[in-house]
Coordinates of C-alpha atoms in Angstrom, one line a residue:
M1 CA -33.8 2.6 12.7
A2 CA -31.2 4.9 11.3
S3 CA -29.2 3.4 8.2
L4 CA -25.1 3.2 8.4
G5 CA -24.9 6.2 6.2
D6 CA -26.8 8.1 8.7
L7 CA -24.5 7.1 11.6
L8 CA -21.5 7.5 9.7
R9 CA -22.9 11.2 8.6
D10 CA -23.8 12.4 12.4
W11 CA -20.4 10.9 13.8
H12 CA -18.5 12.6 10.9
Q13 CA -20.3 16.1 11.2
G14 CA -20.1 15.8 15.2
A15 CA -16.1 15.2 14.9
Q16 CA -16.2 18.4 12.8
A17 CA -18.1 20.1 15.4
V18 CA -15.3 19.3 18.3
A19 CA -12.9 20.7 16.1
R20 CA -14.7 23.6 15.7
G21 CA -15.0 23.9 19.8
D22 CA -18.8 23.9 19.6
W23 CA -19.6 21.3 22.3
D24 CA -23.6 21.7 21.9
C25 CA -23.5 20.8 18.3
A26 CA -21.0 17.9 18.7
L27 CA -23.1 16.4 21.5
R28 CA -26.3 16.8 19.7
L29 CA -25.1 15.1 16.5
F30 CA -23.4 12.4 18.5
S31 CA -26.6 11.8 20.9
S32 CA -28.8 11.5 17.6
V33 CA -27.0 8.1 17.1
S34 CA -29.3 5.4 17.8
E35 CA -27.2 2.3 19.6
P36 CA -24.0 4.5 19.3
P37 CA -20.7 2.1 19.1
A38 CA -18.2 2.1 22.0
R39 CA -16.3 4.9 19.9
V40 CA -19.0 7.2 19.6
S41 CA -19.9 7.0 23.3
F42 CA -16.3 7.6 24.3
N43 CA -16.7 10.7 22.3
V44 CA -19.5 12.0 23.9
G45 CA -17.7 11.3 27.2
C46 CA -14.6 13.2 25.8
V47 CA -17.0 16.4 25.0
H48 CA -18.7 16.3 28.4
L49 CA -15.3 16.5 30.2
L50 CA -14.4 19.4 27.9
A51 CA -17.8 20.8 28.7
G52 CA -17.2 20.5 32.4
D53 CA -19.7 17.8 33.1
P54 CA -17.8 15.0 34.4
E55 CA -20.7 13.4 35.9
A56 CA -22.4 13.0 32.4
A57 CA -18.9 12.0 31.0
L58 CA -18.5 9.4 33.5
R59 CA -22.1 7.7 32.2
A60 CA -21.0 8.2 28.6
F61 CA -17.2 6.1 29.6
D62 CA -19.4 3.4 31.4
R63 CA -21.3 2.7 28.1
A64 CA -18.1 2.8 26.0
V65 CA -16.2 0.6 28.0
T66 CA -19.1 -1.9 28.7
K67 CA -19.6 -2.3 25.0
D68 CA -16.1 -2.5 24.3
A69 CA -14.1 -4.3 27.3
C70 CA -10.5 -4.0 25.7
L71 CA -10.9 -0.2 24.9
A72 CA -7.8 1.0 27.1
V73 CA -8.2 4.7 26.4
G74 CA -11.8 4.4 27.4
F75 CA -10.6 3.1 31.2
L76 CA -8.0 5.9 31.2
Q77 CA -10.8 8.5 30.5
R78 CA -13.4 7.2 32.9
G79 CA -10.2 7.5 35.6
V80 CA -9.9 10.9 34.9
A81 CA -13.8 11.8 35.1
N82 CA -13.6 9.8 38.2
F83 CA -10.6 11.8 39.8
Q84 CA -12.7 15.1 38.7
L85 CA -15.3 14.1 40.7
E86 CA -12.9 12.9 43.7
R87 CA -13.7 9.5 43.3
F88 CA -10.0 8.3 43.8
Q89 CA -10.4 4.7 44.6
E90 CA -12.4 4.5 41.3
A91 CA -9.9 6.4 39.6
L92 CA -7.2 4.3 40.8
S93 CA -9.0 1.0 39.7
D94 CA -9.6 2.5 36.1
F95 CA -5.8 3.3 35.8
Q96 CA -4.9 0.2 37.1
R97 CA -7.3 -1.9 34.3
T98 CA -5.7 0.6 31.8
L99 CA -2.4 -1.2 32.6
A100 CA -3.9 -4.4 32.2
Q101 CA -5.0 -3.6 28.8
L102 CA -1.7 -2.8 27.8
R103 CA -0.3 -6.0 28.3
D104 CA 3.1 -5.2 29.1
N105 CA 3.4 -3.0 25.9
T106 CA 4.9 0.4 26.0
A107 CA 2.3 2.1 23.9
I108 CA -1.2 1.8 22.3
D109 CA -1.4 3.4 18.8
Y110 CA -5.3 4.7 18.1
T111 CA -4.3 6.0 14.9
Q112 CA -5.5 3.5 12.8
L113 CA -8.8 3.4 14.6
G114 CA -9.2 7.1 14.1
L115 CA -8.0 8.6 17.2
R116 CA -4.8 10.7 16.9
F117 CA -3.3 9.7 20.4
K118 CA -0.6 7.2 21.5
L119 CA -1.2 5.6 24.8
Q120 CA 1.9 5.6 26.6
A121 CA 2.7 3.0 29.5
W122 CA 4.8 6.1 31.3
E123 CA 1.3 8.4 31.3
V124 CA -0.7 5.5 33.0
L125 CA 1.7 5.2 35.7
F126 CA 1.9 9.2 35.9
N127 CA -2.0 9.0 36.7
V128 CA -1.4 6.0 39.1
A129 CA 1.0 8.3 40.9
A130 CA -1.2 11.1 40.8
V131 CA -4.1 9.3 42.6
Q132 CA -1.8 8.1 44.9
S133 CA -0.8 11.6 46.0
Q134 CA -4.1 12.5 46.4
L135 CA -4.7 9.5 49.0
G136 CA -1.8 10.7 50.8
L137 CA 0.3 7.6 49.6
W138 CA 3.6 9.6 48.6
T139 CA 5.8 6.3 48.8
E140 CA 3.7 4.8 46.6
A141 CA 3.3 7.5 44.1
A142 CA 7.1 8.0 44.2
C143 CA 7.6 4.3 43.1
S144 CA 4.9 4.8 40.5
L145 CA 7.0 7.8 39.5
G146 CA 10.3 5.8 39.1
D147 CA 8.6 3.1 37.3
A148 CA 7.1 5.7 34.7
I149 CA 10.8 7.3 34.5
S150 CA 12.2 3.8 33.4
K151 CA 9.6 3.1 30.9
G152 CA 9.3 6.5 29.6
P153 CA 11.4 8.0 26.5
E154 CA 14.6 10.5 27.1
G155 CA 12.5 13.8 26.1
V156 CA 10.0 13.2 29.2
R157 CA 12.8 12.4 31.6
N158 CA 12.8 15.8 32.9
D159 CA 9.0 16.3 33.1
L160 CA 9.1 13.5 35.2
D161 CA 11.9 14.2 37.6
I162 CA 10.2 17.4 38.2
A163 CA 7.0 15.5 39.0
L164 CA 8.7 13.2 41.4
G165 CA 10.3 16.3 43.2
Q166 CA 6.9 17.4 43.6
V167 CA 5.8 14.2 45.4
Q168 CA 8.7 14.3 47.6
K169 CA 7.5 17.9 48.6
Q170 CA 4.0 16.2 49.0
V171 CA 2.5 18.4 46.4
P172 CA -0.1 16.6 44.4
L173 CA -0.2 15.7 40.9
Q174 CA -2.9 16.3 38.1
P175 CA -3.9 13.3 35.9
R176 CA -2.9 13.6 32.2
Q177 CA -5.5 12.4 29.6
V178 CA -6.4 12.5 25.8
P179 CA -5.2 15.8 24.2
R180 CA -8.0 18.6 23.9
G181 CA -10.3 18.4 21.0
E182 CA -9.2 14.7 19.8
V183 CA -12.0 12.4 19.3
F184 CA -12.4 9.6 17.4
R185 CA -13.4 10.0 13.6
P186 CA -14.8 7.7 10.9
H187 CA -12.4 6.1 8.5
R188 CA -11.6 8.5 5.3
R189 CA -12.8 5.8 3.2
H190 CA -16.3 5.8 4.7
V191 CA -16.4 9.3 4.5
E192 CA -15.9 9.5 1.1
H193 CA -18.5 7.0 0.0
L194 CA -21.0 9.6 1.8
E195 CA -20.9 11.9 -1.1
P196 CA -23.4 10.9 -3.7
V197 CA -21.9 9.9 -7.1
D198 CA -23.1 10.5 -10.5
F199 CA -22.2 7.9 -12.6
L200 CA -24.3 8.7 -15.4
G201 CA -23.0 12.4 -15.7
K202 CA -25.0 15.5 -16.5
A203 CA -26.4 15.8 -20.2
K204 CA -24.6 18.5 -22.4
V205 CA -26.1 20.1 -25.6
L206 CA -23.5 20.8 -27.9
D207 CA -23.8 22.9 -31.0
V208 CA -22.0 21.5 -34.0
R209 CA -23.7 23.0 -37.0
G210 CA -20.8 24.8 -37.6
E211 CA -18.6 22.1 -38.3
A212 CA -21.2 19.9 -39.8
R213 CA -21.5 21.9 -43.1
P214 CA -17.7 21.4 -44.3
R215 CA -17.6 17.8 -43.0
A216 CA -20.7 17.1 -45.2
A217 CA -19.4 18.9 -48.2
A218 CA -16.1 17.3 -47.9
R219 CA -17.6 14.0 -47.8
A220 CA -20.0 14.9 -50.9
R221 CA -17.0 16.2 -53.0
D222 CA -15.2 12.7 -52.0
T223 CA -18.1 10.4 -52.9
A224 CA -19.2 12.4 -56.1
P225 CA -19.8 10.0 -59.2
G226 CA -17.0 9.2 -61.5
R227 CA -14.5 10.0 -59.1
A228 CA -11.2 8.4 -60.4
D229 CA -9.8 7.5 -56.7
T230 CA -13.2 6.2 -55.3
P231 CA -12.9 2.6 -54.5
C232 CA -16.4 2.0 -55.3
S233 CA -17.3 4.6 -57.8
P234 CA -20.8 3.8 -59.6
R235 CA -19.3 4.9 -63.0
T236 CA -16.2 4.5 -64.7
P237 CA -13.5 7.1 -64.6
A238 CA -13.6 9.8 -67.1
D239 CA -10.3 9.6 -68.7
V240 CA -10.9 6.1 -69.4
E241 CA -12.5 4.3 -72.9
L242 CA -14.2 1.2 -73.0
E243 CA -14.0 -0.5 -76.4
V244 CA -15.2 -3.6 -77.8
S245 CA -14.3 -5.4 -80.7
S246 CA -15.4 -8.2 -82.6
G247 CA -12.9 -10.8 -83.8
Q248 CA -12.2 -11.7 -87.5
A249 CA -14.0 -13.8 -89.7
G250 CA -13.2 -17.0 -89.3
Q251 CA -11.5 -17.0 -85.8
H252 CA -13.4 -16.5 -82.7
D253 CA -16.4 -14.1 -81.8
H254 CA -15.5 -13.3 -78.5
G255 CA -15.0 -9.2 -77.8
T256 CA -12.2 -7.8 -76.6
L257 CA -12.3 -5.3 -73.7
V258 CA -9.4 -2.6 -74.5
T259 CA -8.9 -0.2 -71.5
H260 CA -6.3 3.1 -72.0
K261 CA -6.0 6.1 -71.2
V262 CA -7.0 9.2 -73.5
G263 CA -3.8 10.7 -75.3
E264 CA -1.8 7.3 -75.4
P265 CA -1.5 5.7 -78.5
R266 CA -3.8 2.5 -79.2
R267 CA -2.1 -0.7 -79.4
G268 CA -3.1 -3.3 -81.6
R269 CA -6.1 -5.8 -80.4
Q270 CA -4.6 -8.6 -78.7
R271 CA -6.4 -11.7 -77.6
P272 CA -7.6 -12.3 -74.2
Q273 CA -5.5 -13.5 -71.4
H274 CA -7.1 -16.6 -70.8
L275 CA -7.4 -17.4 -74.7
Q276 CA -3.4 -17.1 -75.0
D277 CA -1.7 -20.2 -75.8
P278 CA 0.6 -20.7 -72.9
R279 CA 3.4 -22.5 -75.2
P280 CA 6.1 -20.4 -77.0
R281 CA 5.0 -19.4 -80.4
L282 CA 6.9 -21.2 -83.3
G283 CA 6.3 -18.8 -86.1
L284 CA 3.9 -21.3 -88.2
G285 CA 2.4 -20.0 -91.2
I286 CA -1.4 -20.6 -90.4
S287 CA -3.7 -19.1 -93.0
P288 CA -7.2 -17.9 -92.0
S289 CA -8.8 -21.1 -93.0
G290 CA -6.8 -23.2 -91.0
A291 CA -7.3 -20.9 -87.9
S292 CA -10.1 -22.9 -86.6
Q293 CA -7.4 -25.8 -85.8
A294 CA -5.0 -23.3 -84.4
G295 CA -7.9 -22.1 -82.2
Q296 CA -8.9 -25.5 -81.0
L297 CA -5.2 -26.0 -79.9
A298 CA -5.2 -23.0 -77.9
S299 CA -8.7 -23.8 -76.6
S300 CA -8.1 -27.6 -75.8
P301 CA -8.6 -28.3 -72.1
A302 CA -5.3 -29.8 -72.1
G303 CA -2.6 -27.0 -73.3
D304 CA 0.3 -29.4 -74.2
R305 CA -1.8 -32.0 -76.3
A306 CA -1.8 -31.5 -80.0
P307 CA -3.7 -32.9 -82.8
A308 CA -1.9 -36.2 -84.2
S309 CA -1.6 -34.6 -87.4
L310 CA 0.5 -31.7 -86.1
G311 CA 2.5 -33.8 -83.8
R312 CA 3.9 -32.9 -80.3
P313 CA 6.3 -29.9 -79.7
G314 CA 9.8 -31.0 -78.3
A315 CA 11.2 -34.1 -79.1
G316 CA 10.4 -35.7 -82.1
W317 CA 9.2 -32.5 -83.7
E318 CA 10.5 -32.5 -87.4
P319 CA 10.4 -29.7 -90.1
A320 CA 8.5 -31.8 -92.2
A321 CA 5.5 -31.4 -90.1
A322 CA 5.7 -27.8 -90.1
T323 CA 5.9 -28.4 -94.2
R324 CA 2.6 -30.5 -94.1
C325 CA 0.6 -27.8 -91.9
Q326 CA 1.5 -25.3 -94.6
E327 CA 0.7 -27.4 -97.4
S328 CA -2.7 -28.2 -95.7
G329 CA -3.2 -24.3 -95.3
T330 CA -2.6 -23.8 -99.0
H331 CA -4.9 -26.5 -100.3
G332 CA -7.8 -25.0 -97.6
R333 CA -7.4 -21.5 -99.5
S334 CA -7.9 -22.7 -102.9

């Protein structure tokens, strides 16, 4: 059993063959479809009409209207095939059934179904008049043409008046049919899906050796050891010195990290930030022997508490307390 893709492919290629006028190729492609839908059978009938074989066209239109009993254009074309076979009663029945499928509408547009044709009610009435003219029913043919004139647009009034004059002169008419070369085509969206799609793309080999070397050199230069502007440099910058000095005798044993640039004047050694007393300095002259008490004062957990002998700064602080501290420092030196 053929797949839907095969059916659409043969249908599309057959429609292209009809457009080229290659009837044999079109019939071969349309006939290769197993269990063809009504529209494909309609296409086969139209190609047989173009090829001059109304008998084969009649069989194809029979299959089309059997599968789709509401295909008004199928009844229209079958009536044309019967007309060419001089089966005028059958043709008249087909055209009347076509009018019934119109349901009092003036037209049916088949463009959305893939057929570039609009079935007009006045054209069907014209075909009814053509069959009646072949049967010798001239009065009925004139009435049918009168109905066609009333339903037809302004642009066809002249042609219908000419046809009416021929009927009055008892000149037979020829029926109208689907324009030459117009058949049902598959939807464009379905046709686009027939083409294979490469979602992965094709592999490509790119030669980037000419670009890799300059980039590697720049990357090596940026990450060179000792570079000052590298945030994760493994070594200290070349223009920075690291100096560690020990504390004075009797004070503290902490080392002091001094960082400065070469060429700048060195500043005096300063206490580390975490050892500095946050309170304002009072300018007390504390001797080296009394420095231990000052160190305890600075490094005490609660910076705002002072030994009882020194008192508490702020309210209650007297100059006598400073004198006692100064005397205790003098005794410590002796």
